[in-house]
PDB file of C-alpha atoms in Angstrom:
ATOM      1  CA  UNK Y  14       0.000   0.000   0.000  1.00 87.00           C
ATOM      2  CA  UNK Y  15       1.292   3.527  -1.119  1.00 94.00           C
ATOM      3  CA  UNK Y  16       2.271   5.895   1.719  1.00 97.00           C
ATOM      4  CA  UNK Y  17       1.589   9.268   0.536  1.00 98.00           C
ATOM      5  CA  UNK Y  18       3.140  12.395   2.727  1.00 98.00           C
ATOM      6  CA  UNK Y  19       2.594  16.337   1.964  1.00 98.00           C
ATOM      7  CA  UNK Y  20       5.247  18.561   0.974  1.00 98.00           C
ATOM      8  CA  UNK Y  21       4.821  22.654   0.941  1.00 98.00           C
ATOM      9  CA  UNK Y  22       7.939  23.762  -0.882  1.00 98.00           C
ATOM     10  CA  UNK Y  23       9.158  27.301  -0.615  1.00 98.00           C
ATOM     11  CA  UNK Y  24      11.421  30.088  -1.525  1.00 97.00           C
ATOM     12  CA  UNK Y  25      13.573  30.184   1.399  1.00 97.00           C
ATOM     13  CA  UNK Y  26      14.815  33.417   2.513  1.00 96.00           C
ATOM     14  CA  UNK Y  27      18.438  34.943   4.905  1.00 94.00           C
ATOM     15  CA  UNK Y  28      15.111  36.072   6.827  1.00 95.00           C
ATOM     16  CA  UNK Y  29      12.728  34.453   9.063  1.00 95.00           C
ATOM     17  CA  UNK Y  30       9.569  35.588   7.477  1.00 96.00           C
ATOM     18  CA  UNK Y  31       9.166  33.025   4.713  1.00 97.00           C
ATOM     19  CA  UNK Y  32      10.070  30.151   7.030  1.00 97.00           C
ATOM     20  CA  UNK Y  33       7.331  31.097   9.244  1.00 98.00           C
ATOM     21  CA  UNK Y  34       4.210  32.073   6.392  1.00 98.00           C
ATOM     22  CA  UNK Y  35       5.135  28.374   5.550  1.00 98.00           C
ATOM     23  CA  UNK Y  36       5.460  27.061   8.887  1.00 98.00           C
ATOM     24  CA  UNK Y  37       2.074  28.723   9.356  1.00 98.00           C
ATOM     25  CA  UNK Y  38       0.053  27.082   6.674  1.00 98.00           C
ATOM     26  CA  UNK Y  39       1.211  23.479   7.415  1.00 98.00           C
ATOM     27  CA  UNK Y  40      -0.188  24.224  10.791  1.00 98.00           C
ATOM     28  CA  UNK Y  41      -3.685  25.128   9.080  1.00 98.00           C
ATOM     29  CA  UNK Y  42      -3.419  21.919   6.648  1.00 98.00           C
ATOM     30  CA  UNK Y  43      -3.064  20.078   9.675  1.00 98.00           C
ATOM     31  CA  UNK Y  44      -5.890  21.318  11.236  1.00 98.00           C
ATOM     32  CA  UNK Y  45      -7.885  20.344   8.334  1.00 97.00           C
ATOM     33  CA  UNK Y  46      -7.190  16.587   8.633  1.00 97.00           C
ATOM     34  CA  UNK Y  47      -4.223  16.042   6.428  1.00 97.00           C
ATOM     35  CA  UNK Y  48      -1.690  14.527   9.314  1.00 93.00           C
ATOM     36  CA  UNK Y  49       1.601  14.354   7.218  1.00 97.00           C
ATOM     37  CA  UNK Y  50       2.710  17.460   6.038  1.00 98.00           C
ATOM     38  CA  UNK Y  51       6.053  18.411   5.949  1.00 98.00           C
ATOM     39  CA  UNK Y  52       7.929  21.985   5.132  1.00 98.00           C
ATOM     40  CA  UNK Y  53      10.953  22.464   2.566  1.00 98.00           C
ATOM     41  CA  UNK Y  54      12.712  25.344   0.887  1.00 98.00           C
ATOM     42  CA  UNK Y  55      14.653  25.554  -1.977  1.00 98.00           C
ATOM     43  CA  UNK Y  56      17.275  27.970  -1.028  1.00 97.00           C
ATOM     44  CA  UNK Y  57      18.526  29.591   2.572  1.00 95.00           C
ATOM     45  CA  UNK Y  58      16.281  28.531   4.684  1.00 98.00           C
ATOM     46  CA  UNK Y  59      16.278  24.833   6.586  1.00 97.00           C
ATOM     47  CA  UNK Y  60      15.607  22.154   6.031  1.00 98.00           C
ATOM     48  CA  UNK Y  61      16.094  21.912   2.279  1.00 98.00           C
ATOM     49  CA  UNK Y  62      13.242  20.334   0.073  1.00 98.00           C
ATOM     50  CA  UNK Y  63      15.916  17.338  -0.407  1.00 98.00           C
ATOM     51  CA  UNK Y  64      16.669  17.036   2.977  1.00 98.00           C
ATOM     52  CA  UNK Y  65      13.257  17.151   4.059  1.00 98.00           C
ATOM     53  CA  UNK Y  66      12.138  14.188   1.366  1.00 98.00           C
ATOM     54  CA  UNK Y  67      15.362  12.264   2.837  1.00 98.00           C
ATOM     55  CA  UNK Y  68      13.089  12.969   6.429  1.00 98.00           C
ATOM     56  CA  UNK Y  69       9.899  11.542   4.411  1.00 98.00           C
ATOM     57  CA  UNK Y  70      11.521   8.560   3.451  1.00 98.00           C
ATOM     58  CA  UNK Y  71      12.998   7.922   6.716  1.00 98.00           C
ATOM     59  CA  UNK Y  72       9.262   8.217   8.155  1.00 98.00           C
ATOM     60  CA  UNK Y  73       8.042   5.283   5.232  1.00 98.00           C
ATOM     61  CA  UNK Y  74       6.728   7.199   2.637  1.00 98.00           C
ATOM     62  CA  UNK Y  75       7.241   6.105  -0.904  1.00 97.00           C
ATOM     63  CA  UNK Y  76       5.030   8.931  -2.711  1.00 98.00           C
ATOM     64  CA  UNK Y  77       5.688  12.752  -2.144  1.00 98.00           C
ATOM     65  CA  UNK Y  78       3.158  15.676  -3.233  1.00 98.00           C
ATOM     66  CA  UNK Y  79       5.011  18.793  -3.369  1.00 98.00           C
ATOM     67  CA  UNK Y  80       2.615  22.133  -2.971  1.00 98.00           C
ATOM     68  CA  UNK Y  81       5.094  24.549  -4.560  1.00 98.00           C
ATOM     69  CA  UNK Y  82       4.027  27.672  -2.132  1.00 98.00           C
ATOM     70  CA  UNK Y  83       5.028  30.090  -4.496  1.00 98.00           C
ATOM     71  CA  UNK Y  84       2.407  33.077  -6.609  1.00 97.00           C
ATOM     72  CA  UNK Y  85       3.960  31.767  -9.670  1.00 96.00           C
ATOM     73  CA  UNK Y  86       6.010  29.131 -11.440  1.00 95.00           C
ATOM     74  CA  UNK Y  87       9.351  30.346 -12.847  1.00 93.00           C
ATOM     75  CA  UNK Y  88      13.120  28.719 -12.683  1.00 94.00           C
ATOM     76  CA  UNK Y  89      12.353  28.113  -9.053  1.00 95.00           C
ATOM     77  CA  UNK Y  90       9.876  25.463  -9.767  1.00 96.00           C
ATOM     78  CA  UNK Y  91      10.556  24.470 -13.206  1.00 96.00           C
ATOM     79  CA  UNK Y  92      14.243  23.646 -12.685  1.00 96.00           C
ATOM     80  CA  UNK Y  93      15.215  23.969  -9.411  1.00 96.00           C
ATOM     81  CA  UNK Y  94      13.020  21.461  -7.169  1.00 98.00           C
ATOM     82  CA  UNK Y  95      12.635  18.479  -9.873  1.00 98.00           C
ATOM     83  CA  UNK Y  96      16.492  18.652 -10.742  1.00 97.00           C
ATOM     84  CA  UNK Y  97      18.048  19.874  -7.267  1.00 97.00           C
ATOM     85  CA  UNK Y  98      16.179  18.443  -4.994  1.00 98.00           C
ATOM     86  CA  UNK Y  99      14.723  15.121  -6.653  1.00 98.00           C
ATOM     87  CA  UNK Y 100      17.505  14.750  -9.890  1.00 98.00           C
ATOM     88  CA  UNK Y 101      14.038  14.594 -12.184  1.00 98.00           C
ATOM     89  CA  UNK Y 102      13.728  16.264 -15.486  1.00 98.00           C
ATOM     90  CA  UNK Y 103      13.272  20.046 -16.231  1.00 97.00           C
ATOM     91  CA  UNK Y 104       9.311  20.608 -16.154  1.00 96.00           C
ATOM     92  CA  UNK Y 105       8.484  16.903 -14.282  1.00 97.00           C
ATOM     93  CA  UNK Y 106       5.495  17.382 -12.764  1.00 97.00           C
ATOM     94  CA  UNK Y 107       5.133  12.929 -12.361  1.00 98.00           C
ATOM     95  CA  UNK Y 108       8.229  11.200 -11.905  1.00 98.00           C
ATOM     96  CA  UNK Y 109      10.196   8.809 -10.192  1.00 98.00           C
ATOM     97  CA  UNK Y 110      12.964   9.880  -8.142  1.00 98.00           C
ATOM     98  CA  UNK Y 111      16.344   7.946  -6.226  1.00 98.00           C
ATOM     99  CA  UNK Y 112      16.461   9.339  -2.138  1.00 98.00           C
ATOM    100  CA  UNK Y 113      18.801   7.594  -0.073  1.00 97.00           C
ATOM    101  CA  UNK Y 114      18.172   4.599  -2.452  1.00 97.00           C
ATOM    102  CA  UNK Y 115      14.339   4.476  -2.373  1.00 98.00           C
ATOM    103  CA  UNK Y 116      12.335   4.818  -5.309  1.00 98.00           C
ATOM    104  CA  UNK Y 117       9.489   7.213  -4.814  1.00 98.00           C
ATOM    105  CA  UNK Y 118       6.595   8.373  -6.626  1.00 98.00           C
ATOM    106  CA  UNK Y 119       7.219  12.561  -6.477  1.00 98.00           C
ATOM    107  CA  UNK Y 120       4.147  14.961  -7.755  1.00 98.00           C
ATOM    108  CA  UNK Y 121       4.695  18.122  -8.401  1.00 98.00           C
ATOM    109  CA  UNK Y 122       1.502  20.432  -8.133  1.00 98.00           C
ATOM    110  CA  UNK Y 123       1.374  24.081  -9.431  1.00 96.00           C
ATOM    111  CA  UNK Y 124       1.829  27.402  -7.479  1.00 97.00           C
ATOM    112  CA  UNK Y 125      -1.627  28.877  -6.949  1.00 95.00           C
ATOM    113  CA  UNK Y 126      -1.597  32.819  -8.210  1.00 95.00           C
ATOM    114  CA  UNK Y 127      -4.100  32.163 -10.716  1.00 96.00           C
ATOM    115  CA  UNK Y 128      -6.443  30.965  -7.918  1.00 97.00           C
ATOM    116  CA  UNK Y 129      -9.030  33.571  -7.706  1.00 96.00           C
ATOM    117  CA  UNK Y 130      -8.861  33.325  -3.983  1.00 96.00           C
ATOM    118  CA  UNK Y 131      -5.543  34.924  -3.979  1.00 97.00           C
ATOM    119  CA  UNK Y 132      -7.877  38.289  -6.047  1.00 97.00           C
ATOM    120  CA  UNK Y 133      -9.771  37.724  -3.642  1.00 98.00           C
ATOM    121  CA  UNK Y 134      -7.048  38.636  -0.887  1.00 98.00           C
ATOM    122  CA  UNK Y 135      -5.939  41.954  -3.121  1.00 98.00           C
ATOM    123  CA  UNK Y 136      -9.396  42.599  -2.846  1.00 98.00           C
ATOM    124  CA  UNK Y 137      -9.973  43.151   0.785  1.00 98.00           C
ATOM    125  CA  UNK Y 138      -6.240  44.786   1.042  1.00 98.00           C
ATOM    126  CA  UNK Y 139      -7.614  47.625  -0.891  1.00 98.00           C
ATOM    127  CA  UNK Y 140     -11.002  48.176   0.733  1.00 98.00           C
ATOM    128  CA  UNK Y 141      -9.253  47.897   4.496  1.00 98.00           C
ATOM    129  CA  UNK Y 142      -6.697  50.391   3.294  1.00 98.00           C
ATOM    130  CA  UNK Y 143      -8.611  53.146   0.731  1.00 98.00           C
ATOM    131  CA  UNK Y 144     -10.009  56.239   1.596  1.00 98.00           C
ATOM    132  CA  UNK Y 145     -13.848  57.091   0.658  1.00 97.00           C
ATOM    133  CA  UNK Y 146     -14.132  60.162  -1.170  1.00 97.00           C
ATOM    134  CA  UNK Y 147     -10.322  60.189  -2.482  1.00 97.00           C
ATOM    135  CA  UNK Y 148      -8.690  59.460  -5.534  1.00 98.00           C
ATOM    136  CA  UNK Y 149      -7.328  55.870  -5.057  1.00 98.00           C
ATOM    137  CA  UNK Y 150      -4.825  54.181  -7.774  1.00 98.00           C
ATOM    138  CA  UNK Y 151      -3.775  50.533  -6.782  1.00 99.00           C
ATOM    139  CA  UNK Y 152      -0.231  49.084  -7.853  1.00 99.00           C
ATOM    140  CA  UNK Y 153       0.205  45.351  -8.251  1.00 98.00           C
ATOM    141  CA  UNK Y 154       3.719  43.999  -7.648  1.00 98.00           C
ATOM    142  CA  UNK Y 155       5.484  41.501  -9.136  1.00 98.00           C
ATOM    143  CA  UNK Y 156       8.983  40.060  -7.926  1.00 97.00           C
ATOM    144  CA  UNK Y 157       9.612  39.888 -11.929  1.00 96.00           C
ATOM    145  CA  UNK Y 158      11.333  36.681 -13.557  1.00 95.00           C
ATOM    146  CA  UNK Y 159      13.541  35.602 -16.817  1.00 91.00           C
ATOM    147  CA  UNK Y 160      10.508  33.537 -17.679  1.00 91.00           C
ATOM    148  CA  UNK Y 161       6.669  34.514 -18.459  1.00 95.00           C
ATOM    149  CA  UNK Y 162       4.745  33.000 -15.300  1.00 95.00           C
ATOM    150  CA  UNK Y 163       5.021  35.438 -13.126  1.00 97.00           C
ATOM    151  CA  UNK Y 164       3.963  38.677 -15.363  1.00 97.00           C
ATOM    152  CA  UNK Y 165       1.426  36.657 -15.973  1.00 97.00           C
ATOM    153  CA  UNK Y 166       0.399  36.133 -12.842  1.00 98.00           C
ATOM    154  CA  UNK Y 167       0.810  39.862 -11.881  1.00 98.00           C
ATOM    155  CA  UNK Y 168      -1.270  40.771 -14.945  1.00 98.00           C
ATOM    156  CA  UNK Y 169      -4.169  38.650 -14.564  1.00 98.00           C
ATOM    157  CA  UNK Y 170      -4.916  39.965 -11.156  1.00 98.00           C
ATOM    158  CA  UNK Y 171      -4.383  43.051 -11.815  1.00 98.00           C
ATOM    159  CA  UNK Y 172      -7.284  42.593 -14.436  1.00 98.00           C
ATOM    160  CA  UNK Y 173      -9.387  41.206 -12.581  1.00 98.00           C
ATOM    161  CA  UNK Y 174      -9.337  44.032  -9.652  1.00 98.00           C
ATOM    162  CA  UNK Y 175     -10.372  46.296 -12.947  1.00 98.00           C
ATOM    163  CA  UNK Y 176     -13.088  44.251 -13.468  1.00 98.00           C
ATOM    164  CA  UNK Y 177     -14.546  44.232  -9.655  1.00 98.00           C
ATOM    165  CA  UNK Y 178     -14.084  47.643 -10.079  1.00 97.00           C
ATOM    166  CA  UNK Y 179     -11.270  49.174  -8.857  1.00 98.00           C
ATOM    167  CA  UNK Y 180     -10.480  51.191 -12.327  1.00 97.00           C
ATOM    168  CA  UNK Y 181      -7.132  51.423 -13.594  1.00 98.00           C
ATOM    169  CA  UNK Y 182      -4.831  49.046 -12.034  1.00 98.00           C
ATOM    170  CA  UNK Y 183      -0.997  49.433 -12.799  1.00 99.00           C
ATOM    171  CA  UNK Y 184       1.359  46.714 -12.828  1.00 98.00           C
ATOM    172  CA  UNK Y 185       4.982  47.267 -11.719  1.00 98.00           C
ATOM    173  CA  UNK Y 186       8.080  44.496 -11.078  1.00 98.00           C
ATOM    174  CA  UNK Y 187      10.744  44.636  -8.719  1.00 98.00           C
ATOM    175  CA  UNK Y 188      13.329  43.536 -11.213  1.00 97.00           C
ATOM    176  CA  UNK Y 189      13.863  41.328 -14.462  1.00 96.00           C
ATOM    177  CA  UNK Y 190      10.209  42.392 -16.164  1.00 97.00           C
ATOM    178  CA  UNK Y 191       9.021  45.782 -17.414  1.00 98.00           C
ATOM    179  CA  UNK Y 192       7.495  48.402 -16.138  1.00 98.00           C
ATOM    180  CA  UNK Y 193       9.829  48.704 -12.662  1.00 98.00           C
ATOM    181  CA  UNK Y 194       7.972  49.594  -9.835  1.00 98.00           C
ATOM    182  CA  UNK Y 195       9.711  53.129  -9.272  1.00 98.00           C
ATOM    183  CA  UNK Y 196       8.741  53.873 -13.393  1.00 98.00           C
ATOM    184  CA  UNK Y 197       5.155  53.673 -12.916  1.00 98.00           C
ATOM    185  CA  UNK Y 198       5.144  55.424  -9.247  1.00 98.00           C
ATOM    186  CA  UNK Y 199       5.808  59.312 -10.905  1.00 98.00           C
ATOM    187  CA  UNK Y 200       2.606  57.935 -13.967  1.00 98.00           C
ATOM    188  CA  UNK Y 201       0.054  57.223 -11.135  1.00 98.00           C
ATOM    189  CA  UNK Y 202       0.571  60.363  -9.555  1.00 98.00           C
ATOM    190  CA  UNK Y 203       1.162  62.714 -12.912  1.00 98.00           C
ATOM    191  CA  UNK Y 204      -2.810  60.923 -13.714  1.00 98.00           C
ATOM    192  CA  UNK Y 205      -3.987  62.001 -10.570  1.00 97.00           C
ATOM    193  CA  UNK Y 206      -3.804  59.869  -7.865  1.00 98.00           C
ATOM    194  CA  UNK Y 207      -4.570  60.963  -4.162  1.00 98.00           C
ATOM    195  CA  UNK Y 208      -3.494  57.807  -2.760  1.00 98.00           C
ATOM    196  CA  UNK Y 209      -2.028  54.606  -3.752  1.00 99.00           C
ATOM    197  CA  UNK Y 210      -2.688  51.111  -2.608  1.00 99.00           C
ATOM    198  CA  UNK Y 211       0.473  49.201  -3.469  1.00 99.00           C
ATOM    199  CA  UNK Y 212      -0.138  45.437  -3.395  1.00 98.00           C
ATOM    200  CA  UNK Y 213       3.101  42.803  -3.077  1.00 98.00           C
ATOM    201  CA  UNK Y 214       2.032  39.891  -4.910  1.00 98.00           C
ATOM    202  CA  UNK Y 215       4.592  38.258  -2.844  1.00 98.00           C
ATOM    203  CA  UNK Y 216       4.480  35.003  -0.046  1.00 97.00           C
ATOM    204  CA  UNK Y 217       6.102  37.066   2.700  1.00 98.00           C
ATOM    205  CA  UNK Y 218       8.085  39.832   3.748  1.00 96.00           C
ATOM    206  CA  UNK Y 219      12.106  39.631   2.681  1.00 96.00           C
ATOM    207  CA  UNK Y 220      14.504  41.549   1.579  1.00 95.00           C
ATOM    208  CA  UNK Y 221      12.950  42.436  -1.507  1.00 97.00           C
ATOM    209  CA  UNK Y 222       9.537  44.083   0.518  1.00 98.00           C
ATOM    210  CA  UNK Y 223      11.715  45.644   3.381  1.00 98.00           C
ATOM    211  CA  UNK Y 224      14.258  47.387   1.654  1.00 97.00           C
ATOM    212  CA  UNK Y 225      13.960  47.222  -1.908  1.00 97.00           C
ATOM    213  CA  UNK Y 226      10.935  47.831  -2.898  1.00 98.00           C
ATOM    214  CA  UNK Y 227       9.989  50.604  -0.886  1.00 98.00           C
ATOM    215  CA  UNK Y 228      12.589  53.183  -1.884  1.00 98.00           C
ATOM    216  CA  UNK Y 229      11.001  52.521  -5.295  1.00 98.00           C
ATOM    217  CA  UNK Y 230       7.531  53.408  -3.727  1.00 98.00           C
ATOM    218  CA  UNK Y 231       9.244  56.790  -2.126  1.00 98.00           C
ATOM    219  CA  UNK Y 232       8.708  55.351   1.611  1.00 98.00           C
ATOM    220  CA  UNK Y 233      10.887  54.439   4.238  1.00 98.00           C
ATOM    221  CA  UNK Y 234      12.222  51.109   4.625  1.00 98.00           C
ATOM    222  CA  UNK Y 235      10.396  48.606   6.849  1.00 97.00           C
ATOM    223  CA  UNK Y 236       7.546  50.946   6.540  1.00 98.00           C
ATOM    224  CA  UNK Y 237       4.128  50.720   5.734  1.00 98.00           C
ATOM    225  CA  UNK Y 238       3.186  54.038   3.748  1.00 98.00           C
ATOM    226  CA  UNK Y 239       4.336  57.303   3.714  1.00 98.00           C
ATOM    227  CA  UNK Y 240       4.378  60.506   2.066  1.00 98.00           C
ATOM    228  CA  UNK Y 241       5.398  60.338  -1.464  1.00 98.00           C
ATOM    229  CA  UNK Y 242       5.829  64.166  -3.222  1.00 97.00           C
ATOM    230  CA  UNK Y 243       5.835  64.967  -6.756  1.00 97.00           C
ATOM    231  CA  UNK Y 244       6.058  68.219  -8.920  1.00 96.00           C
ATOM    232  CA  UNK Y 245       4.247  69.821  -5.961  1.00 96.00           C
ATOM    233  CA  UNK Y 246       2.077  67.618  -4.999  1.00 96.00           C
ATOM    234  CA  UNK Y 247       1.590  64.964  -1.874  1.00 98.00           C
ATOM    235  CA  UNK Y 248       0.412  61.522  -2.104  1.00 98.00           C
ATOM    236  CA  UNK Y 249      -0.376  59.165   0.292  1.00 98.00           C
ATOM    237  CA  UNK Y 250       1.475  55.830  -0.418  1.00 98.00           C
ATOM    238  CA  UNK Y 251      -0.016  52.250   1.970  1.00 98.00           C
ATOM    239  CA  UNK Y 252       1.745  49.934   1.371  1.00 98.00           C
ATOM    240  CA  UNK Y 253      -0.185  46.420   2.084  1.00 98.00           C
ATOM    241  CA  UNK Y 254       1.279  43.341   3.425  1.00 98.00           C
ATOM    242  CA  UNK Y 255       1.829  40.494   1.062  1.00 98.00           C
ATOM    243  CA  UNK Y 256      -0.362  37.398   0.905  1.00 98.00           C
ATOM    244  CA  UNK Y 257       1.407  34.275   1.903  1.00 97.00           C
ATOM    245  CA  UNK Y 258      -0.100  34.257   5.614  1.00 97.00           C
ATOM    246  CA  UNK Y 259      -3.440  34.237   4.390  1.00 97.00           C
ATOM    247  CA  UNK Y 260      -5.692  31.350   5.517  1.00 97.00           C
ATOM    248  CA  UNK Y 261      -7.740  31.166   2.301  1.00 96.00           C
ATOM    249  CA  UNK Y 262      -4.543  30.191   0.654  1.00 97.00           C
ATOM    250  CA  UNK Y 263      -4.632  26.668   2.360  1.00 98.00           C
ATOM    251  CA  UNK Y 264      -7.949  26.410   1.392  1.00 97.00           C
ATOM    252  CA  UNK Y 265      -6.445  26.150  -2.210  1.00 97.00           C
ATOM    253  CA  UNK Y 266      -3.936  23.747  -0.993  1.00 98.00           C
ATOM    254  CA  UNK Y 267      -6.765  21.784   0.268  1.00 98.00           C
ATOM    255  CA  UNK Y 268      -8.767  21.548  -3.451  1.00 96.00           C
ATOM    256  CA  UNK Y 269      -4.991  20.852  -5.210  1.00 97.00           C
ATOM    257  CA  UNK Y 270      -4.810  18.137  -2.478  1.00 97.00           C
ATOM    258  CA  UNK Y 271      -8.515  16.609  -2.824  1.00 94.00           C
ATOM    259  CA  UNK Y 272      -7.606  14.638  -6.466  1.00 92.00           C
ATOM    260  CA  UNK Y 273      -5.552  12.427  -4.609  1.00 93.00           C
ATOM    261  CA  UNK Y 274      -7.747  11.151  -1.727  1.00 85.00           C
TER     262      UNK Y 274
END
């Protein structure tokens, strides 16, 4: 008889955010019934996804599902986990894989950003955080990669917040995809914004949403809004918190996970 355990595989991070969005949810997939769930992450943080499948095997299981706990697929989960961490194939989402010298069966499920649950979560961001009455432009954020998933991602949101009617939403990418987030800042405000809502479509907080991204907003590291001024003009900038620690996201886990009970 097959022993199947639960992997949710993440980013990894030099911080201690990540580990603990992650930590967080396998908690909450616990709570709904699912009893073996373990936690891996590609890169910095510990255990790694290969160490914690080596932990797997040690506990019997000969078939892994990996929840990649990321808003979009990329190199991360394309090439990374199948070939670092399991020595599968580019793009295996099925395969076979050698750990400690045990065949298992290793399924690789999909990140979840085109989940309308996670619009749904952008959503109630920008009705907690805009002002009746005022001008309100809302930013979505992309980290940005060298492959087309996660613009997509970023984009698809973003139109469906136009189409619950939030008007024009702007994209804008930390790095590697265009427009940058500090490039479409200065065309919000030049249109007229009073106030921005600027939404990380990221898992947690990091490097990236402490102190890169918002000197490209015009706020104050570790912040959460500020003051942004332009050509004479003040703008209120709130910056939201990302999405990862939000419990309707293990709700998706939960549907990804029901095909295979």
């Amino acid at each position: 008889m097959t022993k199947t355990g639960i992997m949710i595989a993440g980013h990894g991070s030099t911080m201690a955010y990540n580990k603990g969005v992650l930590e967080m949810q396998a908690d909450l997939l616990r709570s709904k019934g699912f009893d073996d769930v373990y936690v891996g992450f590609n890169e910095f943080s510990i255990p790694s996804i290969r160490e914690t499948a080596e932990e797997m095997v040690g506990d019997g299981f000969d078939e892994i599902i990996v929840l990649p706990f990321f808003v979009a697929s990329g190199l991360h989960v394309t090439r990374d986990i199948p070939m670092k961490h399991f020595g599968l194939p580019r793009n295996c989402t099925d395969g076979m894989a050698d750990i400690d010298g045990k065949q298992v069966h290793v399924i690789m499920e999909q990140p979840f950003g085109e989940d309308p649950n996670l619009t749904d979560i952008l959503a109630e961001r920008i009705e907690e955080l805009r002002t009746p009455g005022k001008d309100t432009r809302v930013i979505v954020m992309g980290h940005g990669s060298r492959l087309d998933f996660n613009s997509s991602v970023v984009q698809l949101n973003a139109k469906r917040l136009e189409e619950r009617g939030y008007g024009k939403v702007y994209v804008g990418y930390n790095e590697f995809n265009e427009p940058k987030i500090e490039d479409v800042i200065p065309v919000m405000i030049d249109e007229g914004a009073e106030e921005i809502i600027a939404l990380p479509l990221f898992i947690s907080l990091g490097k990236h949403l402490t102190m890169d991204v918002p000197g490209k907003l015009g706020i104050e590291d570790f912040s959460d809004g500020g003051i942004v001024r332009r050509n004479g003009r003040e703008v209120e900038m709130k910056y939201a918190v990302p999405v990862g620690a939000d419990p309707r996201l293990c709700d998706v886990l939960v549907e990804k996970l029901r095909k295979y009970q």
